[in-house]
PDB file of C-alpha atoms in Angstrom:
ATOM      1  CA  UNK R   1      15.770  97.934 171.913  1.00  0.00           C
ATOM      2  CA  UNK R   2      17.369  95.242 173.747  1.00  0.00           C
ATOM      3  CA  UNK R   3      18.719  92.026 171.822  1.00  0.00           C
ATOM      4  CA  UNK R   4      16.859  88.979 173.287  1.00  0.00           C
ATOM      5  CA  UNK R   5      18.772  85.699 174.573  1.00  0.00           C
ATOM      6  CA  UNK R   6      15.907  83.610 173.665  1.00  0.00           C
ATOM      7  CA  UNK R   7      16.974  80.002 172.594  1.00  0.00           C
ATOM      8  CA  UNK R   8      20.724  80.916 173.273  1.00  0.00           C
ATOM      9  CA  UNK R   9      21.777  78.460 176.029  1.00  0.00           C
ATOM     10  CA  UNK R  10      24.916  79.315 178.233  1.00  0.00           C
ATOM     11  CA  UNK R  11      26.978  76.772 179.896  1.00  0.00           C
ATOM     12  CA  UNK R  12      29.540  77.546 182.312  1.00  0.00           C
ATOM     13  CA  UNK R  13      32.565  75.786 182.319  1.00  0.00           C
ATOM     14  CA  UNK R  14      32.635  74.248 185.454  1.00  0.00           C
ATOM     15  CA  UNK R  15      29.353  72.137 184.388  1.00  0.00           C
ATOM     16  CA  UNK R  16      30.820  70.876 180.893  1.00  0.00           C
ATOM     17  CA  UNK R  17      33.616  69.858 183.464  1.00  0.00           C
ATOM     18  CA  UNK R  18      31.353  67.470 185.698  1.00  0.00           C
ATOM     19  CA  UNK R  19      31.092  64.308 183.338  1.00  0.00           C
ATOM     20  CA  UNK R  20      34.318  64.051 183.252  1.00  0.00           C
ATOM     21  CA  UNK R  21      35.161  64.218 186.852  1.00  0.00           C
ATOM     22  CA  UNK R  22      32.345  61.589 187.226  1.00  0.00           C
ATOM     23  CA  UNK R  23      33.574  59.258 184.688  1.00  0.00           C
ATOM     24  CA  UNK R  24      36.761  58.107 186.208  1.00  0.00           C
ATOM     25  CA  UNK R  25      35.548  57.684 189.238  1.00  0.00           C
ATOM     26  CA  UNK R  26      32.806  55.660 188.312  1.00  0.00           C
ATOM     27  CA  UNK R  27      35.607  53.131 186.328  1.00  0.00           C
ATOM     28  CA  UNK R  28      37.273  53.191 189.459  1.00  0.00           C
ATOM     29  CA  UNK R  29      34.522  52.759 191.807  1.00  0.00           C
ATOM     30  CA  UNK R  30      33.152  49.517 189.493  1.00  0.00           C
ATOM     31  CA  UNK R  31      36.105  47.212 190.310  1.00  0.00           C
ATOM     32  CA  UNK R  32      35.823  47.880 193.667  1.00  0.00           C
ATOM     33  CA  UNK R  33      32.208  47.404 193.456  1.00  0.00           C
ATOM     34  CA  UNK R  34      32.727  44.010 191.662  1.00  0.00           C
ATOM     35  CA  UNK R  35      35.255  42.659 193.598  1.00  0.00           C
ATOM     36  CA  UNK R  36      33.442  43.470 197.288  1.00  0.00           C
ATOM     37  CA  UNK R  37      30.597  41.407 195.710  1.00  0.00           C
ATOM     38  CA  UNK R  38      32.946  38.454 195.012  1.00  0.00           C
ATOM     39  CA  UNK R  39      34.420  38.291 198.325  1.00  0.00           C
ATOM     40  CA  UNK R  40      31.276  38.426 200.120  1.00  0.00           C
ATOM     41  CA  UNK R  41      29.858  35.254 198.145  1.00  0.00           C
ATOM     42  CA  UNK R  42      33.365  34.307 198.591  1.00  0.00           C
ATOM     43  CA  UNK R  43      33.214  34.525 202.353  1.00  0.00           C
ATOM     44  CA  UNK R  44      29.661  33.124 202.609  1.00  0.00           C
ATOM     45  CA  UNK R  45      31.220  30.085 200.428  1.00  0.00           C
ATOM     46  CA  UNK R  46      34.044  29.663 203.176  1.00  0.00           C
ATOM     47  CA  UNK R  47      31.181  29.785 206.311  1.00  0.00           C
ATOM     48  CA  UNK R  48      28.691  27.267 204.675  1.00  0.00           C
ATOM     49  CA  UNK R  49      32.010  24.639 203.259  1.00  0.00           C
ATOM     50  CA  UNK R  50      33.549  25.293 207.152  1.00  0.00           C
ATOM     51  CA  UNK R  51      29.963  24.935 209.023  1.00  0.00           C
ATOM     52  CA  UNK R  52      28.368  22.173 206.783  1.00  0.00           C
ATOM     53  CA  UNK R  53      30.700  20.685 204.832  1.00  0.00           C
ATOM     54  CA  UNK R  54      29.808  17.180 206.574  1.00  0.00           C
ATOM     55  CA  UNK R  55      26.794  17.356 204.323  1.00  0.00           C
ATOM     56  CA  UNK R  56      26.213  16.414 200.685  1.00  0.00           C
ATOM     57  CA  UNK R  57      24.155  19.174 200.406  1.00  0.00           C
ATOM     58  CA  UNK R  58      22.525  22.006 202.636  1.00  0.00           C
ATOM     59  CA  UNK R  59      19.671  23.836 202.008  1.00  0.00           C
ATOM     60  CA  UNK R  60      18.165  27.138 202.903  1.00  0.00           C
ATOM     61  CA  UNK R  61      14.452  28.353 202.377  1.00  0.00           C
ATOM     62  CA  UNK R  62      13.905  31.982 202.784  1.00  0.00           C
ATOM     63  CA  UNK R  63       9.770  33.170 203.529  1.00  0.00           C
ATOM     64  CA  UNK R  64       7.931  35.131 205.482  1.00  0.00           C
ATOM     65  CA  UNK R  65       4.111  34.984 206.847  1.00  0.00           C
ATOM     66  CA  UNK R  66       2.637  36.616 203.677  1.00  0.00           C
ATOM     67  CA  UNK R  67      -0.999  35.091 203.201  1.00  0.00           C
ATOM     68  CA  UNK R  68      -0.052  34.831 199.970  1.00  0.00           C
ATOM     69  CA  UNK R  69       1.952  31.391 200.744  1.00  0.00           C
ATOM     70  CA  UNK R  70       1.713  31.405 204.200  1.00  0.00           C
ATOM     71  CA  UNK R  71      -0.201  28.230 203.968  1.00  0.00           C
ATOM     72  CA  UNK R  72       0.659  26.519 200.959  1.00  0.00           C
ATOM     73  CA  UNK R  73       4.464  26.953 202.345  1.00  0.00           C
ATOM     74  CA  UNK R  74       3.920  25.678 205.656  1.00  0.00           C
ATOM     75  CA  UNK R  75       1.374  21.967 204.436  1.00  0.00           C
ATOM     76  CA  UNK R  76       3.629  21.210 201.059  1.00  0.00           C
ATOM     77  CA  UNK R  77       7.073  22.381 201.303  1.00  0.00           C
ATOM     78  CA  UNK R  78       8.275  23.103 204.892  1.00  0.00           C
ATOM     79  CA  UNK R  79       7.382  18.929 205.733  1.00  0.00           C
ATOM     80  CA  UNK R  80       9.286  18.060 202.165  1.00  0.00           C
ATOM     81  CA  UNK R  81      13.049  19.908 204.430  1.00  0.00           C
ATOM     82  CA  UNK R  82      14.882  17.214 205.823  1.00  0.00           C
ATOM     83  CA  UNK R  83      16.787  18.022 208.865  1.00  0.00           C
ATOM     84  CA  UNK R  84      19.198  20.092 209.207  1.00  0.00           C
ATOM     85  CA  UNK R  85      17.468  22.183 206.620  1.00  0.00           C
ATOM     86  CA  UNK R  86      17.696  25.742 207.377  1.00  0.00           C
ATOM     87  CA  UNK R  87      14.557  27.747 207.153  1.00  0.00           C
ATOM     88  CA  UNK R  88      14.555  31.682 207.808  1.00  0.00           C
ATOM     89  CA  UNK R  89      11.528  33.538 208.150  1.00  0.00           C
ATOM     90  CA  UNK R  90      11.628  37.381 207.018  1.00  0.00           C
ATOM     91  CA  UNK R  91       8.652  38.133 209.084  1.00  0.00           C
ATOM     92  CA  UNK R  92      10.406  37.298 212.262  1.00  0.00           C
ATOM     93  CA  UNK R  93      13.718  38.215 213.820  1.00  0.00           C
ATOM     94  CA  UNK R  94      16.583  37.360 212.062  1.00  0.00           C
ATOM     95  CA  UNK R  95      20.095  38.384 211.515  1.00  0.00           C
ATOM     96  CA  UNK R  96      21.494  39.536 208.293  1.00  0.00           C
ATOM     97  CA  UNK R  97      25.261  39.005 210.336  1.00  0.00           C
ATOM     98  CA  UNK R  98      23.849  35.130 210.287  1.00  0.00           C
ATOM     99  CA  UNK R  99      25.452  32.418 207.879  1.00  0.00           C
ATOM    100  CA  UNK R 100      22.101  32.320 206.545  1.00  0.00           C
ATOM    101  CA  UNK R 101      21.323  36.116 206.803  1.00  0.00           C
ATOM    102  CA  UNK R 102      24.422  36.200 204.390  1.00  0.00           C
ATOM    103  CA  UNK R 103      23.875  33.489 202.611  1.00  0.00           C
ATOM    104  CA  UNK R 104      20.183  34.476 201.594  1.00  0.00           C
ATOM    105  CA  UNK R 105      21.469  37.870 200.755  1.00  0.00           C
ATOM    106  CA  UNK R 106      23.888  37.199 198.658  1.00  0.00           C
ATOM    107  CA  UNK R 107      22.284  34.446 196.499  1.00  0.00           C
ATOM    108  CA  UNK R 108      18.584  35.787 196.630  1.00  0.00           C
ATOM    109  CA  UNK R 109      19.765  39.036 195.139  1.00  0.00           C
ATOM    110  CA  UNK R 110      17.437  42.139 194.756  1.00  0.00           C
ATOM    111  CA  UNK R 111      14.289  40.810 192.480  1.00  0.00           C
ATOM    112  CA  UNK R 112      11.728  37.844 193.482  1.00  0.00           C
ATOM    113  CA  UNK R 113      13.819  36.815 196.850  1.00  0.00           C
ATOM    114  CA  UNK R 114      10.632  35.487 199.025  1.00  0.00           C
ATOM    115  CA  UNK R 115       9.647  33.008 199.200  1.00  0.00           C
ATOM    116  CA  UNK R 116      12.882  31.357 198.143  1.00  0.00           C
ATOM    117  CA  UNK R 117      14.715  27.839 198.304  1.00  0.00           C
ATOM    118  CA  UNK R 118      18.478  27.248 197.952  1.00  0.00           C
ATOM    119  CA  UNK R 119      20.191  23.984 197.626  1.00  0.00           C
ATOM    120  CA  UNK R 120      23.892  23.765 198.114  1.00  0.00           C
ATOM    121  CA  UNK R 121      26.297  20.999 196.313  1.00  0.00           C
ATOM    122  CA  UNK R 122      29.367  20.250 196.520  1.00  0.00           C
ATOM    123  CA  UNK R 123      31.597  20.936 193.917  1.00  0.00           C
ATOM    124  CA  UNK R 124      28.546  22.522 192.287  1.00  0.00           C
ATOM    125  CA  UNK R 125      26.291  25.688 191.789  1.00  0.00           C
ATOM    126  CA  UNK R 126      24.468  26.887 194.201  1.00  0.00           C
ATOM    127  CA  UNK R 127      20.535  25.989 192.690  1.00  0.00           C
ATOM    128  CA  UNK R 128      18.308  28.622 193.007  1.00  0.00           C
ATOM    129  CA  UNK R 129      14.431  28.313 193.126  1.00  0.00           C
ATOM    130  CA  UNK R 130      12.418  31.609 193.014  1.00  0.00           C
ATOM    131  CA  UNK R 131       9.122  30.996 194.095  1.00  0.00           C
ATOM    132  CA  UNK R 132       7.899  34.677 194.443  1.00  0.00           C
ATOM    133  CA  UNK R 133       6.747  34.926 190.661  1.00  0.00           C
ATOM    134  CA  UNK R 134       5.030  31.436 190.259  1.00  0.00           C
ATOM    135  CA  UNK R 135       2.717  32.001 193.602  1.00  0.00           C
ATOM    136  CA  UNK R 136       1.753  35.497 191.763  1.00  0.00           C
ATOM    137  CA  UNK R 137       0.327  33.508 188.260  1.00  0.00           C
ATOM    138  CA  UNK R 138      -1.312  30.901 190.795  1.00  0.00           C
ATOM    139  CA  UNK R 139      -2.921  33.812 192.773  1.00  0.00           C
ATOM    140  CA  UNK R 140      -4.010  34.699 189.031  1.00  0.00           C
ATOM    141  CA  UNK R 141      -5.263  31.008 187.806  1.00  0.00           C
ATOM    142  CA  UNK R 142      -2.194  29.622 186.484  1.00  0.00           C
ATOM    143  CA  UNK R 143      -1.024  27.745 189.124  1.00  0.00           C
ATOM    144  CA  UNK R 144       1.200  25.443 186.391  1.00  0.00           C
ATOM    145  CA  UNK R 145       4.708  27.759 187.301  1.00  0.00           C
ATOM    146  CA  UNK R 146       4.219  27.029 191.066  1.00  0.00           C
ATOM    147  CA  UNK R 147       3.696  22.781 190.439  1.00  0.00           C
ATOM    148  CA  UNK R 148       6.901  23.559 188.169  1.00  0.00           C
ATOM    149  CA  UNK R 149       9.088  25.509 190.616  1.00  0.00           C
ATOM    150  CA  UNK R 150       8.025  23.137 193.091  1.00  0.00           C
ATOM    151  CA  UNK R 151       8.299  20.115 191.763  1.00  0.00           C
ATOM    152  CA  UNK R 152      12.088  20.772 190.561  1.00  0.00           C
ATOM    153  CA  UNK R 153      12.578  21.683 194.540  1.00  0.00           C
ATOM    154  CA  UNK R 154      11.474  18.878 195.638  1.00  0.00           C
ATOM    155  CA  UNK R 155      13.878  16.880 192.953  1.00  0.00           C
ATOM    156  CA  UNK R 156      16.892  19.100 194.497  1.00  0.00           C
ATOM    157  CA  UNK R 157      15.293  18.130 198.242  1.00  0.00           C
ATOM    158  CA  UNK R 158      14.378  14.838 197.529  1.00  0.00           C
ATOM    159  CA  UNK R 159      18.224  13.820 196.444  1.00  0.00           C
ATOM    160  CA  UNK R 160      19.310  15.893 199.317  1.00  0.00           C
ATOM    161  CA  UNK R 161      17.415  13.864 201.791  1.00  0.00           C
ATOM    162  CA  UNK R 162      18.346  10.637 200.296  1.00  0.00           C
ATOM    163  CA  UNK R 163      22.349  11.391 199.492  1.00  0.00           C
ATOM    164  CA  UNK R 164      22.853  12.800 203.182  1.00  0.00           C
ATOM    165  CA  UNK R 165      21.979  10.557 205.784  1.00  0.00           C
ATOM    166  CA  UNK R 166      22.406  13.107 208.560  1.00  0.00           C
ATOM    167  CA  UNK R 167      19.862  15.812 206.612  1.00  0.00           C
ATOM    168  CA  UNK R 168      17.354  12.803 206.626  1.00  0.00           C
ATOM    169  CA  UNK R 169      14.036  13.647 208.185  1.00  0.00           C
ATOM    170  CA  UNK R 170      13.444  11.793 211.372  1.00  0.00           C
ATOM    171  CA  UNK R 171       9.775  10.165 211.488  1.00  0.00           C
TER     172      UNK R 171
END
């Protein structure tokens, strides 16, 4: 009679080797990771203070021709830009090589990106205002997070048009 392996598990040695192959060069691969992040918002910093830096502030709205917003975007915020606003559409051609192709993504990040308005400052953080989220609770009956999200863009906007003279909408 044979002696059964049953509930005996062998491991070679090569695969109790593998975590610790991967392990270091994971911890090296992070800080490389990390720091190619920085210098791209880094870089993208450098483009928008070189390009715009005769404005107070700049802004950049990010959408697309979803008829989830489609409309509401295009009758109550798109008229609300002043000029030299810049507004990128995802639906049509753009170029992620762009100042605002960068721009959009490295600030918009990975989660809730479109629609989405940015509103540069000098000497300040970069505001963010996610409007992906709020137009899903509106499309559910809640429309309170989209007047919210909105009406704090059109705060940022509204100081933009009024502290820039040459990002004033022309009538």
């Amino acid at each position: 009679m044979m002696a059964s392996d049953s509930g005996v598990r062998r491991t070679s040695a090569g695969s109790r080797l593998i975590p610790w192959l991967v392990l270091p060069i994971a911890l090296l691969l992070l800080p490389i990771a990390l720091v190619r992040g920085a210098l791209r918002g880094l870089h993208a910093a450098t483009l928008y203070a070189r390009v715009w830096s005769r404005h107070a502030k700049w802004i950049v709205f990010v959408t697309s021709d979803s008829p989830k917003w489609k409309e509401h975007v295009e009758t109550r915020i798109l008229p609300l830009l002043p000029v030299g606003a810049v507004v990128v559409n995802r639906s049509k051609p753009w170029s992620k090589a762009s100042l605002e192709g960068r721009v959009f993504r490295h600030f918009g990040g990975q989660h809730d990106y479109c629609p989405i308005g940015l509103v540069f400052e000098r000497g300040k953080r970069v505001r963010t205002f996610r409007f992906f989220r709020a137009f899903q609770q509106a499309q559910q009956g809640d429309a309170s997070a989209l007047e919210d999200t909105q009406a704090a863009f059109e705060a940022a906007v509204g100081r933009a048009a009024h502290e820039s003279p040459t990002m004033r909408r022309q009538r």
